[in-house]
Coordinates of C-alpha atoms in Angstrom, one line a residue:
X1371 CA 154.6 112.8 124.5
X1372 CA 153.5 109.2 125.4
X1373 CA 155.8 107.8 122.7
X1374 CA 158.8 109.6 123.9
X1375 CA 158.2 108.5 127.5
X1376 CA 157.9 104.9 126.4
X1377 CA 161.2 105.2 124.5
X1378 CA 162.9 106.6 127.6
X1379 CA 161.5 103.7 129.6
X1380 CA 162.8 101.1 127.2
X1381 CA 166.3 102.7 127.1
X1382 CA 166.4 102.9 130.9
X1383 CA 165.4 99.2 131.2
X1384 CA 168.2 98.2 128.7
X1385 CA 170.8 100.3 130.7
X1386 CA 169.6 98.8 134.0
X1387 CA 169.9 95.3 132.6
X1388 CA 173.4 95.7 131.2
X1389 CA 174.7 97.3 134.4
X1390 CA 173.0 95.0 136.8
X1391 CA 176.1 93.1 137.7
X1392 CA 178.3 96.1 138.4
X1393 CA 175.9 98.6 139.7
X1394 CA 175.9 99.5 143.4
X1395 CA 172.9 99.2 145.6
X1396 CA 172.6 103.0 145.4
X1397 CA 172.6 103.0 141.7
X1398 CA 170.0 100.2 141.7
X1399 CA 167.8 102.3 144.0
X1400 CA 168.3 105.4 141.8
X1401 CA 167.3 103.4 138.7
X1402 CA 164.3 102.0 140.4
X1403 CA 163.2 105.5 141.4
X1404 CA 163.7 106.7 137.9
X1405 CA 161.6 103.8 136.5
X1406 CA 158.9 104.6 139.0
X1407 CA 158.9 108.2 138.0
X1408 CA 158.7 107.5 134.4
X1409 CA 155.9 104.9 135.0
X1410 CA 154.0 107.6 136.9
X1411 CA 154.5 110.0 133.9
X1412 CA 153.3 107.2 131.6
X1413 CA 150.2 106.6 133.7
X1414 CA 149.5 110.3 133.6
X1415 CA 149.8 110.4 129.9
X1416 CA 147.5 107.4 129.5
X1417 CA 145.0 109.0 131.8
X1418 CA 145.1 112.2 129.8
X1419 CA 144.7 110.4 126.5
X1420 CA 141.7 108.4 127.9
X1421 CA 140.1 111.6 129.1
X1422 CA 140.6 113.3 125.7
X1423 CA 139.1 110.2 123.9
X1424 CA 136.1 110.1 126.3
X1425 CA 135.5 113.8 125.7
X1426 CA 135.7 113.3 122.0
X1427 CA 133.2 110.5 122.1
X1428 CA 130.8 112.5 124.2
X1429 CA 131.1 115.4 121.8
X1430 CA 130.4 113.1 118.8
X1431 CA 127.4 111.6 120.6
X1432 CA 125.9 115.0 121.3
X1433 CA 126.3 116.2 117.6
X1434 CA 125.5 112.9 115.8
X1435 CA 122.6 111.8 113.8
X1436 CA 119.3 113.0 115.4
X1437 CA 116.7 110.6 116.6
X1438 CA 113.1 110.4 115.4
X1439 CA 112.0 112.3 118.5
X1440 CA 113.9 115.5 117.6
X1441 CA 114.2 115.1 113.8
X1442 CA 111.6 117.6 112.6
X1443 CA 107.9 118.3 112.3
X1444 CA 105.8 117.3 114.1
X1445 CA 108.1 115.7 116.6
X1446 CA 110.0 118.9 117.4
X1447 CA 106.8 120.7 118.5
X1448 CA 107.0 123.4 115.9
X1449 CA 103.8 124.8 114.4
X1450 CA 103.3 124.1 110.7
X1451 CA 103.2 127.8 110.0
X1452 CA 106.6 128.2 111.6
X1453 CA 108.4 125.9 109.1
X1454 CA 110.3 127.7 106.3
X1455 CA 109.4 127.1 102.7
X1456 CA 113.1 126.9 101.8
X1457 CA 116.3 126.1 103.7
X1458 CA 119.3 123.9 103.7
X1459 CA 120.6 121.4 106.3
X1460 CA 123.6 119.1 106.8
X1461 CA 123.6 115.4 106.1
X1462 CA 122.9 114.6 109.8
X1463 CA 119.3 115.7 109.2
X1464 CA 116.7 113.3 107.9
X1465 CA 114.7 114.0 104.8
X1466 CA 111.0 114.5 105.5
X1467 CA 108.8 111.4 104.9
X1468 CA 105.1 110.9 104.1
X1469 CA 103.0 108.3 105.7
X1470 CA 99.5 107.5 104.5
X1471 CA 96.9 107.0 107.2
X1472 CA 94.3 106.0 104.6
X1473 CA 94.0 104.0 102.5
X1474 CA 96.2 101.2 103.9
X1475 CA 96.8 97.6 103.1
X1476 CA 95.0 94.8 104.8
X1477 CA 97.9 92.4 105.4
X1478 CA 99.4 92.0 102.0
X1479 CA 96.2 93.0 100.1
X1480 CA 96.1 96.4 98.5
X1481 CA 93.0 98.6 99.0
X1482 CA 90.4 97.7 96.3
X1483 CA 87.9 100.1 94.7
X1484 CA 85.3 99.6 91.9
X1485 CA 85.5 101.8 88.8
X1486 CA 82.2 103.5 88.9
X1487 CA 80.8 107.0 89.3
X1488 CA 79.9 106.8 93.0
X1489 CA 83.3 105.4 94.1
X1490 CA 85.6 107.7 96.0
X1491 CA 89.2 107.1 97.2
X1492 CA 90.0 109.2 100.3
X1493 CA 93.7 109.9 101.0
X1494 CA 95.0 111.2 104.3
X1495 CA 98.6 111.6 105.2
X1496 CA 101.1 113.0 107.7
X1497 CA 104.8 113.8 108.0
X1498 CA 107.8 112.8 109.9
X1499 CA 111.1 114.7 110.1
X1500 CA 109.9 117.5 108.0
X1501 CA 111.8 120.8 108.4
X1502 CA 110.7 122.6 105.1
X1503 CA 107.1 123.3 104.5
X1504 CA 105.9 122.4 100.9
X1505 CA 104.6 125.3 98.8
X1506 CA 102.2 123.0 96.9
X1507 CA 101.5 119.3 96.5
X1508 CA 100.5 117.1 93.6
X1509 CA 98.7 113.8 93.8
X1510 CA 98.9 111.4 90.9
X1511 CA 98.2 107.8 90.0
X1512 CA 100.2 105.7 87.6
X1513 CA 98.2 102.9 86.0
X1514 CA 99.2 99.4 84.8
X1515 CA 99.7 100.8 81.3
X1516 CA 102.1 103.4 82.7
X1517 CA 99.7 106.3 82.0
X1518 CA 99.7 108.9 84.7
X1519 CA 96.3 110.1 85.9
X1520 CA 96.2 113.6 87.6
X1521 CA 94.2 113.3 90.8
X1522 CA 94.6 116.8 92.2
X1523 CA 96.9 119.8 92.9
X1524 CA 96.8 121.3 96.4
X1525 CA 98.2 123.8 98.7
X1526 CA 101.3 122.7 100.6
X1527 CA 99.3 122.5 103.9
X1528 CA 96.8 119.9 102.6
X1529 CA 96.8 116.6 104.4
X1530 CA 93.7 115.1 102.7
X1531 CA 92.3 114.6 99.2
X1532 CA 89.4 112.7 97.6
X1533 CA 89.6 111.0 94.2
X1534 CA 86.2 110.5 92.5
X1535 CA 86.8 107.6 90.1
X1536 CA 83.9 108.7 88.0
X1537 CA 85.5 112.0 87.2
X1538 CA 88.3 110.5 85.1
X1539 CA 88.1 111.6 81.4
X1540 CA 86.5 109.1 79.1
X1541 CA 89.4 109.4 76.6
X1542 CA 91.7 108.0 79.3
X1543 CA 89.5 105.4 81.1
X1544 CA 90.7 103.7 84.2
X1545 CA 91.8 100.1 83.8
X1546 CA 91.6 97.0 85.9
X1547 CA 94.8 96.6 87.9
X1548 CA 97.1 98.3 90.3
X1549 CA 97.7 102.1 90.4
X1550 CA 100.8 103.5 92.1
X1551 CA 100.0 106.7 94.0
X1552 CA 102.5 109.6 93.8
X1553 CA 102.5 112.5 96.3
X1554 CA 105.2 115.1 95.8
X1555 CA 105.9 118.8 96.3
X1556 CA 106.7 121.7 93.9
X1557 CA 110.1 120.2 93.0
X1558 CA 108.6 117.2 91.2
X1559 CA 108.4 113.4 91.7
X1560 CA 112.0 112.7 90.6
X1561 CA 113.7 115.1 93.0
X1562 CA 116.9 113.9 94.8
X1563 CA 117.1 113.2 98.5
X1564 CA 117.4 116.5 100.4
X1565 CA 117.7 116.8 104.2
X1566 CA 114.7 118.4 105.9
X1567 CA 112.7 118.5 102.6
X1568 CA 109.8 116.3 101.8
X1569 CA 110.7 113.2 99.9
X1570 CA 108.3 112.1 97.1
X1571 CA 106.0 109.3 98.3
X1572 CA 105.5 106.5 95.8
X1573 CA 105.0 103.5 98.1
X1574 CA 101.2 103.3 98.1
X1575 CA 99.4 101.2 95.6
X1576 CA 95.6 100.7 95.2
X1577 CA 93.7 98.2 93.1
X1578 CA 90.9 99.2 90.7
X1579 CA 88.4 96.8 89.1
X1580 CA 85.3 97.1 86.9
X1581 CA 82.1 95.8 88.5
X1582 CA 80.8 94.9 85.0
X1583 CA 81.4 91.4 83.6
X1584 CA 83.8 92.8 80.9
X1585 CA 86.2 95.7 80.5
X1586 CA 84.9 99.0 79.0
X1587 CA 86.3 97.9 75.7
X1588 CA 83.3 95.5 75.4
X1589 CA 81.0 98.5 74.7
X1590 CA 82.8 99.1 71.3
X1591 CA 80.4 98.4 68.4
X1592 CA 81.1 95.0 66.8
X1593 CA 83.3 93.8 69.6
X1594 CA 82.2 90.4 70.9
X1595 CA 84.6 88.9 73.6
X1596 CA 82.6 85.6 73.6
X1597 CA 82.2 85.1 69.9
X1598 CA 85.5 83.3 69.5
X1599 CA 84.8 81.0 72.4
X1600 CA 81.2 80.3 71.2
X1601 CA 82.4 79.7 67.7
X1602 CA 84.9 77.1 68.9
X1603 CA 82.1 75.3 70.8
X1604 CA 79.8 75.4 67.7
X1605 CA 82.6 74.1 65.5
X1606 CA 83.3 71.2 67.9
X1607 CA 79.7 70.2 68.0
X1608 CA 79.3 70.4 64.2
X1609 CA 82.5 68.4 63.6
X1610 CA 81.4 65.4 65.8
X1611 CA 79.1 63.7 63.1
X1612 CA 81.7 64.4 60.4
X1613 CA 84.4 62.8 62.5
X1614 CA 82.1 59.8 63.1
X1615 CA 81.5 59.4 59.4
X1616 CA 85.2 59.6 58.6
X1617 CA 85.9 57.0 61.2
X1618 CA 83.3 54.6 59.8
X1619 CA 84.5 55.1 56.2
X1620 CA 88.1 54.4 57.3
X1621 CA 87.1 51.2 59.1
X1622 CA 85.1 50.0 56.1
X1623 CA 87.9 50.7 53.7
X1624 CA 90.3 48.6 55.8
X1625 CA 87.9 45.7 55.9
X1626 CA 87.4 45.8 52.1
X1627 CA 91.2 45.9 51.6
X1628 CA 91.7 42.9 53.9
X1629 CA 89.1 40.9 52.0
X1630 CA 90.6 41.7 48.6
X1631 CA 94.2 40.9 49.7
X1632 CA 93.1 37.8 51.6

């Protein structure tokens, strides 16, 4: 409608320009009135288009991506027991995320724990934007040698777990280094992004160390981590007089050769 009115206006302007020299005063007044009428219609069309655009923007804003304050448990005020254990949502809904309250980093330093029987690592976590309640949870730790250590399996309502470092089987002993913590629901750690569902959390790392002087491998019979170093020192000390004797013999030989040739 707006385009057709603009075409009319352009044609009318061309006609008015070509007949300006021969038109009467009445014709000019009539043309002016027509132009004013069409301009009024054009303004009305523009106002209508603006109103429609504004309404569309308002509608988009009201149905757009939700904010953190209304994006799911616990922000939407729903009780945990009211959350479904299965559902589907559109892409405008966030996936549920996990945040560990403890342990946490101190600046850029990862939490540090000794590998010993009395050492415990306490994990506590909460959720944001969760709309589907996990049926069960699994907590794992992946070591520096890429070996996965099973910490515990829990009910989906759990928000805390304790890992006793002394309870790790002796056939898979813990190592000095960083362990990546994995927390995920019944769908597994490699599940794809799904709106409203819990996303696996693999962002937390903790550091483990042995309070002993050497790694557990030093307890193996016949293993001596300092033997090579000590043997090197002994060889160096024993070689000193030999090196001195060789040096003296070399100097003496040179002097004898000089005297013979001289």
